[in-house]
Every structure is written in structure tokens, then in C-alpha cells.
Coordinates of C-alpha atoms and ligand atoms in Angstrom, one line a residue:
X1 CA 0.0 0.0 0.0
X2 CA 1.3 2.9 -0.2
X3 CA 1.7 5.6 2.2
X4 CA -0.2 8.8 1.5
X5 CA 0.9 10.5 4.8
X6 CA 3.8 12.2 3.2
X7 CA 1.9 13.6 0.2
X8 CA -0.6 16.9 0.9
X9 CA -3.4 15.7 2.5
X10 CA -7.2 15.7 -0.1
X11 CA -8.1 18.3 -1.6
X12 CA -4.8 20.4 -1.1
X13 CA -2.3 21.5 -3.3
X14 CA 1.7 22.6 -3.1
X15 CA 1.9 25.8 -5.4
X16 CA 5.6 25.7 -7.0
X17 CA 7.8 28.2 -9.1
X18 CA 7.1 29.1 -11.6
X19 CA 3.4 28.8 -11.3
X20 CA 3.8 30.5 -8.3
X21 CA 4.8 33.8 -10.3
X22 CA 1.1 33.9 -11.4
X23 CA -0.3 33.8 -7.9
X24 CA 2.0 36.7 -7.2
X25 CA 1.0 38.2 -10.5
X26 CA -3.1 37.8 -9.6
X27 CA -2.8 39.0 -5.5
X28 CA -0.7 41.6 -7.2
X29 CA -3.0 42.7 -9.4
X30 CA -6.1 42.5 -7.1
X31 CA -3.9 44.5 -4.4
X32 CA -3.8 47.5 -6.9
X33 CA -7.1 47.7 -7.5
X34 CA -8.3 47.5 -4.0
X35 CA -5.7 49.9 -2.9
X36 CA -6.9 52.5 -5.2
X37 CA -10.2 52.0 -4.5
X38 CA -9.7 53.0 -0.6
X39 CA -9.1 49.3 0.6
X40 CA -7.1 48.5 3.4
X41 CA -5.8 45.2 3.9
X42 CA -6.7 42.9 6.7
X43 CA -5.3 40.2 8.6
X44 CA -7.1 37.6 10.0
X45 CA -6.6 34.5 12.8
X46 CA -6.7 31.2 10.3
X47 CA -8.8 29.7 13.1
X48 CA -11.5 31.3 15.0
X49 CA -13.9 30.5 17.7
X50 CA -16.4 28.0 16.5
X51 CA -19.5 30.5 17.0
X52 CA -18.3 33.2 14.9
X53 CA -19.4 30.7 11.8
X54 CA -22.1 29.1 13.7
X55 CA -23.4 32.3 14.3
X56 CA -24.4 33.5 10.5
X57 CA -24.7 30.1 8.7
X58 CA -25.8 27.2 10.9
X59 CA -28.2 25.7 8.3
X60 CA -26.2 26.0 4.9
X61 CA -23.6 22.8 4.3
X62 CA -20.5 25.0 4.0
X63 CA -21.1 25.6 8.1
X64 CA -22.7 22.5 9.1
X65 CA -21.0 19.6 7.0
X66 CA -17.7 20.9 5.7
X67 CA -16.4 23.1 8.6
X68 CA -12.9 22.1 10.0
X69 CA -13.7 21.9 13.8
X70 CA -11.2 21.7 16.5
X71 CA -10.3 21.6 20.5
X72 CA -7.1 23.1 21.3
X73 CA -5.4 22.3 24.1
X74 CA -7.1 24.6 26.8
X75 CA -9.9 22.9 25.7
X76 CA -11.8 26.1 23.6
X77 CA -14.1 24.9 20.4
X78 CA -12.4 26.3 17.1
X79 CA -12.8 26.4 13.4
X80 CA -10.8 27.0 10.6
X81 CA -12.0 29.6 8.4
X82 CA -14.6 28.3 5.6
X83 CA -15.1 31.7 4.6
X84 CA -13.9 35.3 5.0
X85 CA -16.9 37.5 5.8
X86 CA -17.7 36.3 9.4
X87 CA -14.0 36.7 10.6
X88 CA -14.3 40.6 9.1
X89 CA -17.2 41.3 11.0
X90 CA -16.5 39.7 14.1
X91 CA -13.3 42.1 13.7
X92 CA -15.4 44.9 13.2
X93 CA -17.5 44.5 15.9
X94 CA -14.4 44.3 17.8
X95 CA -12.6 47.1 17.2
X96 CA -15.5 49.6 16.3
X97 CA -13.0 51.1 13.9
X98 CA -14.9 54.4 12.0
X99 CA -17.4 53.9 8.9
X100 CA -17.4 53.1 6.9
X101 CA -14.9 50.5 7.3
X102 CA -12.9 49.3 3.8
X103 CA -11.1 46.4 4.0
X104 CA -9.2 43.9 1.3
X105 CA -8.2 40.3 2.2
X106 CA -6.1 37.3 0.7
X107 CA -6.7 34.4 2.8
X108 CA -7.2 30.7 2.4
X109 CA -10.5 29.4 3.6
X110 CA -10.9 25.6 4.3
X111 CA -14.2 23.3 3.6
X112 CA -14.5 19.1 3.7
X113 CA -16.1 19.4 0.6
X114 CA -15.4 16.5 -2.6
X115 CA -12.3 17.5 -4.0
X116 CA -12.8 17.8 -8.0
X117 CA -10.8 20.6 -10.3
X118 CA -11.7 24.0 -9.2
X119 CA -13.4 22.1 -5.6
X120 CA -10.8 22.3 -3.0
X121 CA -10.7 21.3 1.0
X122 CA -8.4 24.4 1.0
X123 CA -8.8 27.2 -1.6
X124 CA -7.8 30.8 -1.5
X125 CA -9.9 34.1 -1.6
X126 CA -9.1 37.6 -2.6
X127 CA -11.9 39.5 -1.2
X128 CA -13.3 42.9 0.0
X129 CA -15.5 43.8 2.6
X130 CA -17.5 47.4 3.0
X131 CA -19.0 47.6 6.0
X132 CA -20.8 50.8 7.8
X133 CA -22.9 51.8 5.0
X134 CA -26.5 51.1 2.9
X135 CA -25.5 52.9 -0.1
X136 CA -26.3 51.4 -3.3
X137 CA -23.6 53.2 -5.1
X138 CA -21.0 50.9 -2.5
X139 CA -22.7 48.4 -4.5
X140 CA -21.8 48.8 -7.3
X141 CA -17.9 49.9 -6.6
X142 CA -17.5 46.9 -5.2
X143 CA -19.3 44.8 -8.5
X144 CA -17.0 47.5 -10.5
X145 CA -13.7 46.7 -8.8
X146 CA -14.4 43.0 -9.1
X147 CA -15.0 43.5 -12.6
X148 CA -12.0 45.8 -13.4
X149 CA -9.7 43.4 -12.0
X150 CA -10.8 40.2 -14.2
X151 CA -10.6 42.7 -16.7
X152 CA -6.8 43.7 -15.6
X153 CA -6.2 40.0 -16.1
X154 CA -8.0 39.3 -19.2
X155 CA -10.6 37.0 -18.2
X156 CA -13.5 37.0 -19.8
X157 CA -16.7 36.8 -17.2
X158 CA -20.6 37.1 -17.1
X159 CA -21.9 38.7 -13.8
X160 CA -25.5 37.5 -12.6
X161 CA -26.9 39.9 -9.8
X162 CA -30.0 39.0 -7.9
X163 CA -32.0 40.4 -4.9
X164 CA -32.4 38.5 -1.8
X165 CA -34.9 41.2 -0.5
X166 CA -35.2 42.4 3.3
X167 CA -35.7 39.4 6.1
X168 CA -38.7 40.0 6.2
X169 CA -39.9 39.6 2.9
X170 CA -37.5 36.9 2.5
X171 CA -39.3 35.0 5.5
X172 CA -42.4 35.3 3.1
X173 CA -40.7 34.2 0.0
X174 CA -39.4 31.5 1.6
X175 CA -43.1 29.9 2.4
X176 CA -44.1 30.6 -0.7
X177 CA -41.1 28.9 -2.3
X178 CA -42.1 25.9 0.3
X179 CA -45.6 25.8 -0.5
X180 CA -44.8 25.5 -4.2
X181 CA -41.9 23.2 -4.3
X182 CA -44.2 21.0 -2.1
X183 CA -46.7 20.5 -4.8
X184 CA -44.1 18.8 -6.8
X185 CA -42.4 16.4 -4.5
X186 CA -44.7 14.0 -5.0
X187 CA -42.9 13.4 -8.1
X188 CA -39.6 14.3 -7.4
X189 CA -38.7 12.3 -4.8
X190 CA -37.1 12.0 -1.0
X191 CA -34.1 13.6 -1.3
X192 CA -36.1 16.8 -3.1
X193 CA -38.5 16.6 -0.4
X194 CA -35.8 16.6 1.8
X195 CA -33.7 19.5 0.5
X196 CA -37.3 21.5 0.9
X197 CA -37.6 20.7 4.5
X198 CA -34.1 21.9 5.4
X199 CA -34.0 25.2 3.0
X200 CA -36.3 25.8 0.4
X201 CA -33.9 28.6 -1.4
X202 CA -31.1 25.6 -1.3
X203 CA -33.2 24.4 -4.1
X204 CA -32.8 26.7 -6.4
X205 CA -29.5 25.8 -7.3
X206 CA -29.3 22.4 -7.1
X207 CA -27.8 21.1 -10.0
X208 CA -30.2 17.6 -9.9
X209 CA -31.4 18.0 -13.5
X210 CA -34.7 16.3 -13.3
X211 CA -35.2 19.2 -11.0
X212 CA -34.4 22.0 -13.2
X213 CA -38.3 22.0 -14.7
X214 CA -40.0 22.9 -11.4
X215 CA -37.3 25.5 -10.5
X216 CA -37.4 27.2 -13.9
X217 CA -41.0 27.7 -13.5
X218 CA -40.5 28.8 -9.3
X219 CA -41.5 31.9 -8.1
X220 CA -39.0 34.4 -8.4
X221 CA -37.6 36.5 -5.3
X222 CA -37.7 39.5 -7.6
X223 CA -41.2 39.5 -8.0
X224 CA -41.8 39.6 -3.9
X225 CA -39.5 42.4 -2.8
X226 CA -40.5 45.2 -0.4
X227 CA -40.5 48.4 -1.9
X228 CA -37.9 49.6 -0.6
X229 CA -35.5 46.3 -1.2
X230 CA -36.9 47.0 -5.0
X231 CA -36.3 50.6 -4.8
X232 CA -32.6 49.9 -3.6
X233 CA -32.3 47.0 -6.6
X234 CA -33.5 49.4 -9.3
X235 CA -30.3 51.6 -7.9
X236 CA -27.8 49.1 -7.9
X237 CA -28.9 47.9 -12.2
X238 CA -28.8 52.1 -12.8
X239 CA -25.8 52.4 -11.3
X240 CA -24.1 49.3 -13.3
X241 CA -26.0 50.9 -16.5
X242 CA -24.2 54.1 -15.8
X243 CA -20.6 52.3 -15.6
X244 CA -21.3 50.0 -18.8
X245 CA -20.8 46.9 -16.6
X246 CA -22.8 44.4 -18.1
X247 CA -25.3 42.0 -15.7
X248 CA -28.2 39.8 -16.8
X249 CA -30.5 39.0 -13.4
X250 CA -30.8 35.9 -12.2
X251 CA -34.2 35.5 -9.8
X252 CA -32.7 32.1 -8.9
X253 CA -29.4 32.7 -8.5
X254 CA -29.0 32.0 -4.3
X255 CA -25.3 32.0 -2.4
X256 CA -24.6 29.2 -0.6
X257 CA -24.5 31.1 3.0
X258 CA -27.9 32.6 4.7
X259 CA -26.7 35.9 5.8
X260 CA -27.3 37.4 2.6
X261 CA -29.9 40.5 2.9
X262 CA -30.7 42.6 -0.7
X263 CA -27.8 42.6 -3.3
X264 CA -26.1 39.6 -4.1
X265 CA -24.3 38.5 -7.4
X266 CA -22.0 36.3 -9.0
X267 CA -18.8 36.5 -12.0
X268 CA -18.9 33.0 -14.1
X269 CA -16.7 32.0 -16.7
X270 CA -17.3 30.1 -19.4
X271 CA -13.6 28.3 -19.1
X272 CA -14.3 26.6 -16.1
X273 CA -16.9 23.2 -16.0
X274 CA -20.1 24.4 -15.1
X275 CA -20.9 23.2 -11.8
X276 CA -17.0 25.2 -10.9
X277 CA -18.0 28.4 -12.9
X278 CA -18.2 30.8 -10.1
X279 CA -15.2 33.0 -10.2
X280 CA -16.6 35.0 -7.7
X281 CA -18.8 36.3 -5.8
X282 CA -20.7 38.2 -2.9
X283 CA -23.4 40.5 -1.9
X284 CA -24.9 42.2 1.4
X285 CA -25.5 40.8 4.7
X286 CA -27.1 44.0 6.9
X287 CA -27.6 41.7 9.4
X288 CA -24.5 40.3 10.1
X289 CA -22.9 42.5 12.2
X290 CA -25.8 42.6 15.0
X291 CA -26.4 38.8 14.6
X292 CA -22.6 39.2 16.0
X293 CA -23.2 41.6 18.5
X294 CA -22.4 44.6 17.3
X295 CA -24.8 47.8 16.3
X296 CA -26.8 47.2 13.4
X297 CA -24.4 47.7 10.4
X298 CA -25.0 47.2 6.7
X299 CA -22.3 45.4 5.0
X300 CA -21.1 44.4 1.5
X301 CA -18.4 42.5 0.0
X302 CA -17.4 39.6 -2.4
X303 CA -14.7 36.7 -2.7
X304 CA -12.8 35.4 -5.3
X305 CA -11.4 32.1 -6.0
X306 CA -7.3 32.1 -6.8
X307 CA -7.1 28.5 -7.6
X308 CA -10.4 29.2 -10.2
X309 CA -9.1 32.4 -11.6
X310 CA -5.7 30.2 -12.5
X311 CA -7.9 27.7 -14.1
X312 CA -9.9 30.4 -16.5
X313 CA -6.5 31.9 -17.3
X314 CA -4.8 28.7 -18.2
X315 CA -1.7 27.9 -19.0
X316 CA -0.6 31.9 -20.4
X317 CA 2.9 32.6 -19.7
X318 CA 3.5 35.9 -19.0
X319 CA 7.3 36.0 -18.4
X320 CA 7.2 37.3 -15.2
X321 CA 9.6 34.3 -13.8
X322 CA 12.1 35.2 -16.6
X323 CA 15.7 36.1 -15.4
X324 CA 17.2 39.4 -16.9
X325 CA 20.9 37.9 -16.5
X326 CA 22.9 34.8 -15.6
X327 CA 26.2 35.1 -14.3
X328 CA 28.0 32.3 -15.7
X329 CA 31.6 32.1 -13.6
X330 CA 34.3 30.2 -14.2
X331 CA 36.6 32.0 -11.7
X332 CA 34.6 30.1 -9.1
X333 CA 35.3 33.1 -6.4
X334 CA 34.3 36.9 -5.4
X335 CA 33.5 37.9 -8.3
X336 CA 30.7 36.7 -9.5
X337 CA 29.1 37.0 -6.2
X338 CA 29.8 40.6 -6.0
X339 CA 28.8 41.4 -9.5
X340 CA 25.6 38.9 -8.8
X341 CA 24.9 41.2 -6.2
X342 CA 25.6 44.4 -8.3
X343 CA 22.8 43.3 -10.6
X344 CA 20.2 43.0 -8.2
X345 CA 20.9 46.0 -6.7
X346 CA 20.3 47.4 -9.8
X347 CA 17.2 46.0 -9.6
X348 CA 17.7 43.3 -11.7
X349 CA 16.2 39.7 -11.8
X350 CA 19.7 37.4 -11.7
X351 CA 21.2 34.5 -10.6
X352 CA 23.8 31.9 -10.7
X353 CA 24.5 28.2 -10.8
X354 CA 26.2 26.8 -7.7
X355 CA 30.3 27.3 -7.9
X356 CA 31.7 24.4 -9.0
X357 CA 29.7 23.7 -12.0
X358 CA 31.6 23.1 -15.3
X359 CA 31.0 26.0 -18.1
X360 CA 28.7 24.2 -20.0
X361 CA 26.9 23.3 -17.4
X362 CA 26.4 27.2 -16.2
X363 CA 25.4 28.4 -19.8
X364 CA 22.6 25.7 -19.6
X365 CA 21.4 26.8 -16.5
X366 CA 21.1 29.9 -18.3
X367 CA 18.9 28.4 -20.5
X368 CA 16.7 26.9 -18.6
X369 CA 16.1 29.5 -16.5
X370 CA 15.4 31.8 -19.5
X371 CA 17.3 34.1 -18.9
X372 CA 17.6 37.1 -21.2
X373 CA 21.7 38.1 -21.1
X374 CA 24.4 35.5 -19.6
X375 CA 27.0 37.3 -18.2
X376 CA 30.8 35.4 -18.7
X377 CA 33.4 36.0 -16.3
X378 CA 36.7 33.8 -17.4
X379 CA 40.1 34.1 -16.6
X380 CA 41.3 36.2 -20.1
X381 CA 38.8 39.0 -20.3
X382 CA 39.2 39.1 -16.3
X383 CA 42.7 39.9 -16.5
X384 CA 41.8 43.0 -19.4
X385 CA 39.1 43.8 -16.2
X386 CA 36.0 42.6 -18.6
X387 CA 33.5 39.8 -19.4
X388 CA 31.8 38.6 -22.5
X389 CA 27.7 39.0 -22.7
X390 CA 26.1 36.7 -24.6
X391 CA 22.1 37.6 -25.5
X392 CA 20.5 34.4 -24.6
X393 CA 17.9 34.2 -27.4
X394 CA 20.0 35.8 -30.4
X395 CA 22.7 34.2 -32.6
X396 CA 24.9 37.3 -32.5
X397 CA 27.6 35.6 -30.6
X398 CA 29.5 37.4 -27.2
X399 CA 30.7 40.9 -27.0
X400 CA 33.0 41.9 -24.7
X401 CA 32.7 44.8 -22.4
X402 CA 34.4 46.9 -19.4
X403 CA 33.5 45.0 -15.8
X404 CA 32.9 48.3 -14.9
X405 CA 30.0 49.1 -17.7
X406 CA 28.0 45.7 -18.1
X407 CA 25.7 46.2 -15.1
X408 CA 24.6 49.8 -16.5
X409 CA 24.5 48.5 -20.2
X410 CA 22.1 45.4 -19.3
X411 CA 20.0 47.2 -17.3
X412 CA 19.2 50.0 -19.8
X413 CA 18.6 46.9 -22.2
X414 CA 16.3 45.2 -19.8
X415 CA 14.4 48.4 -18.9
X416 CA 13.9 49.2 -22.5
X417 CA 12.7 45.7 -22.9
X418 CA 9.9 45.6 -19.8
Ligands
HAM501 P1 -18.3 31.7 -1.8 O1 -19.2 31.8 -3.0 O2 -18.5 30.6 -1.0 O3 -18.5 33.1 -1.0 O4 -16.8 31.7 -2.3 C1 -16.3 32.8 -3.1 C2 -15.5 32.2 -4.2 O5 -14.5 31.3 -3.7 C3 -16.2 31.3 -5.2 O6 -16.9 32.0 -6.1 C4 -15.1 30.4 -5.7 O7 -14.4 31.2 -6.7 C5 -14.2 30.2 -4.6 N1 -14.4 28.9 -3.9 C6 -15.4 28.6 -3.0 N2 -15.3 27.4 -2.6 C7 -14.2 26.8 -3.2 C8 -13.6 25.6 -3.2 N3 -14.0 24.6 -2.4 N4 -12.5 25.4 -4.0 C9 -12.0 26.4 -4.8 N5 -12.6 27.6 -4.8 C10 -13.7 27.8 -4.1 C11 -17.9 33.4 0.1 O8 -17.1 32.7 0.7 C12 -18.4 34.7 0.7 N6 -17.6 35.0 1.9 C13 -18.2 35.8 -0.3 C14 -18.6 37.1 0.2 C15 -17.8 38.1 0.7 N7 -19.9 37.5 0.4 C16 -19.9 38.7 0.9 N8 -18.6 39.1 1.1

């Protein structure tokens, strides 16, 4: 048999170099955005008591099936994080800081679900939280800054937006929805009847597709909103109108958490398999932050999948683990190190082979690392105080130049290059 227990565990992952350089290139990316939109970042525990979770999902799966539970030592009941919106709030209603509070995140978030390609036990969110205001211009920023940054990156998505409507009028959906799916279980069987008992909305997006008649025919939440939860709807499509973003609406579209209270919405891409399409997504929980408690505080905020969005981008290189220049030495001593370290002063990307290697060995390296100059130091052009450059992807053969000039005359290469 073999033995699993030095391999990552299910449903994990190692990330190496140089895939690695896109994760740095999509945080990146997202960090830009969020940053000029007024975002600060925040940092939160992995792990956090067990009724911050409990507290705003205990009847949808992610909370009561897949959640990583744990006793530490002194005997307190933990979880690790299956999502990042509770551990915001619970900081917010913790600190109090002033609203309304903007804060960016990049943490991974951990759920026993069935491992598949884009289904993870750990996965990674970029995410944004708005908290402190019921404006339905906040909104749409934060469906606009989502959008910009697939954008940034390329990706090509389609955003559904619903409306969960107010509690109230959600309460009332919710029998309605009952009442209705009721009438067709007869047909549809135990586990249907079963899914209806626990959580009628859960039925909406089931993906059973013998059940896919009923829903398209369910009533839609649209159609019972409050005025005022229509009102603030209306807002949130004029305001998308107004920045060209484009949406379609989606009655059935529900999240898989209960906290959700008006706005809520989703990116899909067409690149990913169908029951993995969500690329991201979010919406408002006014509730949350008195559920936790805190004063009543409307909130707003989305999260986005890094192991999806590397999916829908594929396999694109994008160059960014490229080397500018190798230092190939063959005087195995202080040299190379110091003009190694010379480059990346500069702010170069170079490197070296360990010393000891034999000169072919070195100007493979270079190769493989893809590097675009190589960089010769060798006991004849030493002693005339020079090295021979060699541009890795050209023909042109070496040049020789002053030790004293090559950092400055790769560099303005490079630059001119970027
Ligand atoms: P969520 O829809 O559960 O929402 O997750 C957000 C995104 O994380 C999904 O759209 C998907 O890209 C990714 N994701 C979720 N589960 C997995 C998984 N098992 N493997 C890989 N990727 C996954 C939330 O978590 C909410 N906290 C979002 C939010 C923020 N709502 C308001 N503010």
C-alpha cells in the first residue's frame, strides 16, 4: 500500500515556481485595484472560535458539514475559516474602527467538501469587505472593482446579480417557495422533499437536472421584494448601466450562506466546468454585524477564488519568472558573487548556478532559466578587467565589455525591454 501520509493531505495542493509567479501576478493585481479604491488590507486568525461561523450560517452545508472543527489544548471549540466575511465582522465589531470600514483580504479558507478541479478542501480568496454603509452606489464599486480586476487579467466573465430582498420579505418568499416546491415532490422524490424541508432557497441551485423544470417555473424572489429592497435594486442595475458593466439578473441565482440580505451576485466564466463556474462572488448581509453583536451595520463584500481564476487563465505565460541575466563564472570566487549582487541592486532579476559547475553546465542553466543576457566572467577578459555577454535568445555571438560598464549596459537593455 502505499503511504499517503507524506503527500498533501485531499483536496490540497503545493503551489511551486514558476506557477507560483502567477499567484504573485493575480494578488498583485487585485492589491492594486483594491488599494486605489480606498481598501485596506486585513489580517485575520486562520482559526476562529467556533460560533463566529455558527453564528451567521448554521443551516447551509458550508457551516454545518464541511467546517474544519477543532479543541485546542485549553480545551476552547475552534474552526478553521470556511469563509472570510464572518472573521471581518467579528473584527469589526471588535474594534468599532470608524465607517465606513474598507477592508481587502487574501486568505485561504478551508471546507470538507469533494475534492474535484476547481473544488478544493483548502482554496484561497481575494476578497473585500465594505461595512458601515447602505448605499447602493457601495454596490456597485465593489461589483465594479471585481470586474476591473478580471478585466486587468484578461478574463472573460458574465456577472448575474440577484436580490435576496429584506428578512422579512425573504421569510415570506421562503413559504411561498415551500408551499410551491411542495406541490411537486410527490414526483420528485425523498431527497427533493428533503432538500425543501431543510432550506427551500437551497433548491434553487441544485444542480439535480430532473429538478431543473420545477425551479425554472418557481417563483422568483424579484417579484416579492418590499418596496424599498426594489427601490434599492433598481439603484444598484442604474448604477451598473451608468458604468457599462454588463449583468443579466438571475431570480434564482441564491449563495450558498444565509446571511445574505438585498444585493447579491456572481462572476462565471465560461472556461471553467459548469458546476465550478463561479469565479466569484458576494453580496450584502445587513444583518451580520448585530447577529454578532455589534450595532446594526450594513455590509457588503465579495470573494474570489485564486485556484479558479488560475484555471480560467490557463496555461498563459507571462514572463514574469524570466531572469534578466545569468552570471555564468568560471573563476569560481568573489567575483561573480559581487557582480551577482551588483545586478540585483540594480534591480535586476539574476542569478547563478552553484560554484563548482563546469562551463557548459552554467550556460545551460542559463537556458533553462530563461534568462535574457548571460554574463561570462573567465580568466582572459578578467585579466583586461572585462566579461563577454552573450544575448540568450540571439545568434549574435559574445561581446566583450568593461567590468565596470556591463551592469549599466544590461540594465538599460532590460528596462527598455519591460
Ligand atoms: P463563496 O461563493 O462561498 O462566497 O466563495 C467565493 C469564491 O471562492 C467562489 O466564487 C469560488 O471562486 C471560490 N471557492 C469557493 N469554494 C471553493 C472551493 N472549495 N475550492 C475552490 N474555490 C472555491 C464566500 O465565501 C463569501 N464569503 C463571499 C462574500 C464576501 N460575500 C460577501 N462578502
Amino acid at each position: 500500500m502505499a503511504d499517503d501520509s507524506f503527500r498533501a493531505p485531499k483536496g490540497t495542493h503545493d503551489v511551486l515556481p514558476p506557477d507560483s509567479a502567477r499567484w504573485i501576478e493575480v494578488v498583485s493585481t487585485f492589491a492594486r485595484r483594491a488599494e486605489r479604491a480606498g481598501f485596506g488590507l486585513l489580517v485575520t486568525p486562520v482559526f476562529e472560535h467556533l460560533e463566529v461561523f455558527e453564528r451567521v450560517g448554521a443551516s447551509t452545508d458550508v457551516v454545518r458539514k464541511e467546517m474544519y472543527e477543532l479543541t485546542d489544548k485549553g480545551g476552547r471549540r475552534l474552526a478553521l475559516r470556511p469563509e472570510g466575511t464572518a472573521p471581518v465582522v467579528r473584527a469589526f465589531v471588535q474594534h468599532r474602527p470608524t465607517t465606513p470600514w474598507k477592508v481587502w483580504y487574501l486568505a485561504p479558507n478551508f471546507r470538507y467538501e469533494r475534492p474535484q478541479k476547481g473544488r478544493y478542501r483548502q482554496h484561497a480568496q481575494l476578497g473585500v469587505e465594505v461595512i458601515g454603509t447602505a448605499d447602493p452606489g457601495v454596490d456597485v464599486e465593489v461589483i465594479a472593482l471585481a470586474a476591473g480586476f478580471y478585466r486587468d487579467l484578461g478574463l472573460d466573465t458574465s456577472l448575474v446579480i440577484n436580490s435576496m430582498g429584506d428578512p422579512e420579505t425573504l421569510e415570506h418568499f421562503r413559504a411561498t417557495l415551500r408551499a410551491y416546491l411542495l406541490g411537486h415532490a410527490d414526483s420528485l422524490g425523498d431527497d427533493f422533499r428533503a432538500r425543501v424541508a431543510e432550506n427551500p432557497l437551497r433548491v434553487l441551485d441544485a444542480k439535480v437536472p430532473e429538478w431543473q423544470d420545477v425551479i425554472e417555473r418557481s417563483p422568483q424572489m424579484t417579484e416579492s421584494l418590499s418596496d424599498e429592497a426594489a427601490a434599492h435594486f433598481e439603484r444598484v442595475q442604474h448604477g451598473l448601466d451608468v458604468l457599462g458593466i454588463d449583468y443579466t439578473i438571475d431570480p434564482h441565482l441564491v449563495r450558498g450562506f444565509d446571511y445574505y440580505t438585498g444585493t447579491t451576485f456572481e462572476f462565471q466564466s465560461s472556461a471553467l466546468e459548469a458546476a465550478q463556474n463561479a469565479l466569484g462572488g458576494g453580496g450584502r448581509y445587513d444583518r451580520m454585524a448585530e447577529e454578532m453583536g455589534g450595532p446594526p451595520t450594513p455590509g457588503i463584500g465579495f470573494g474570489i477564488g485564486i485556484e479558479r481564476v488560475l484555471h480560467a487563465l490557463g496555461e498563459r505565460q507571462d514572463g514574469s519568472d524570466r531572469l534578466d541575466v545569468f552570471v555564468v563564472d568560471t573563476l569560481g570566487g568573489d567575483e561573480g558573487l559581487r557582480l551577482l549582487q551588483q545586478f540585483r541592486e540594480e534591480g535586476l532579476r539574476a542569478d547563478r548556478a552553484p560554484t563548482g559547475r563546469s562551463m557548459k553546465a552554467q550556460w545551460k542553466a542559463a537556458d533553462r532559466a530563461r534568462a535574457t543576457y548571460g554574463v561570462l566572467l573567465a580568466p582572459d577578459e578578467f585579466a583586461r578587467e572585462a566579461v563577454a555577454v552573450k544575448a540568450m535568445a540571439g545568434d549574435e555571438g559574445q561581446a566583450e565589455l568593461p567590468l565596470t560598464e556591463v551592469v549599466g549596459w544590461i540594465k538599460e537593455r532590460v528596462e527598455a525591454l519591460r
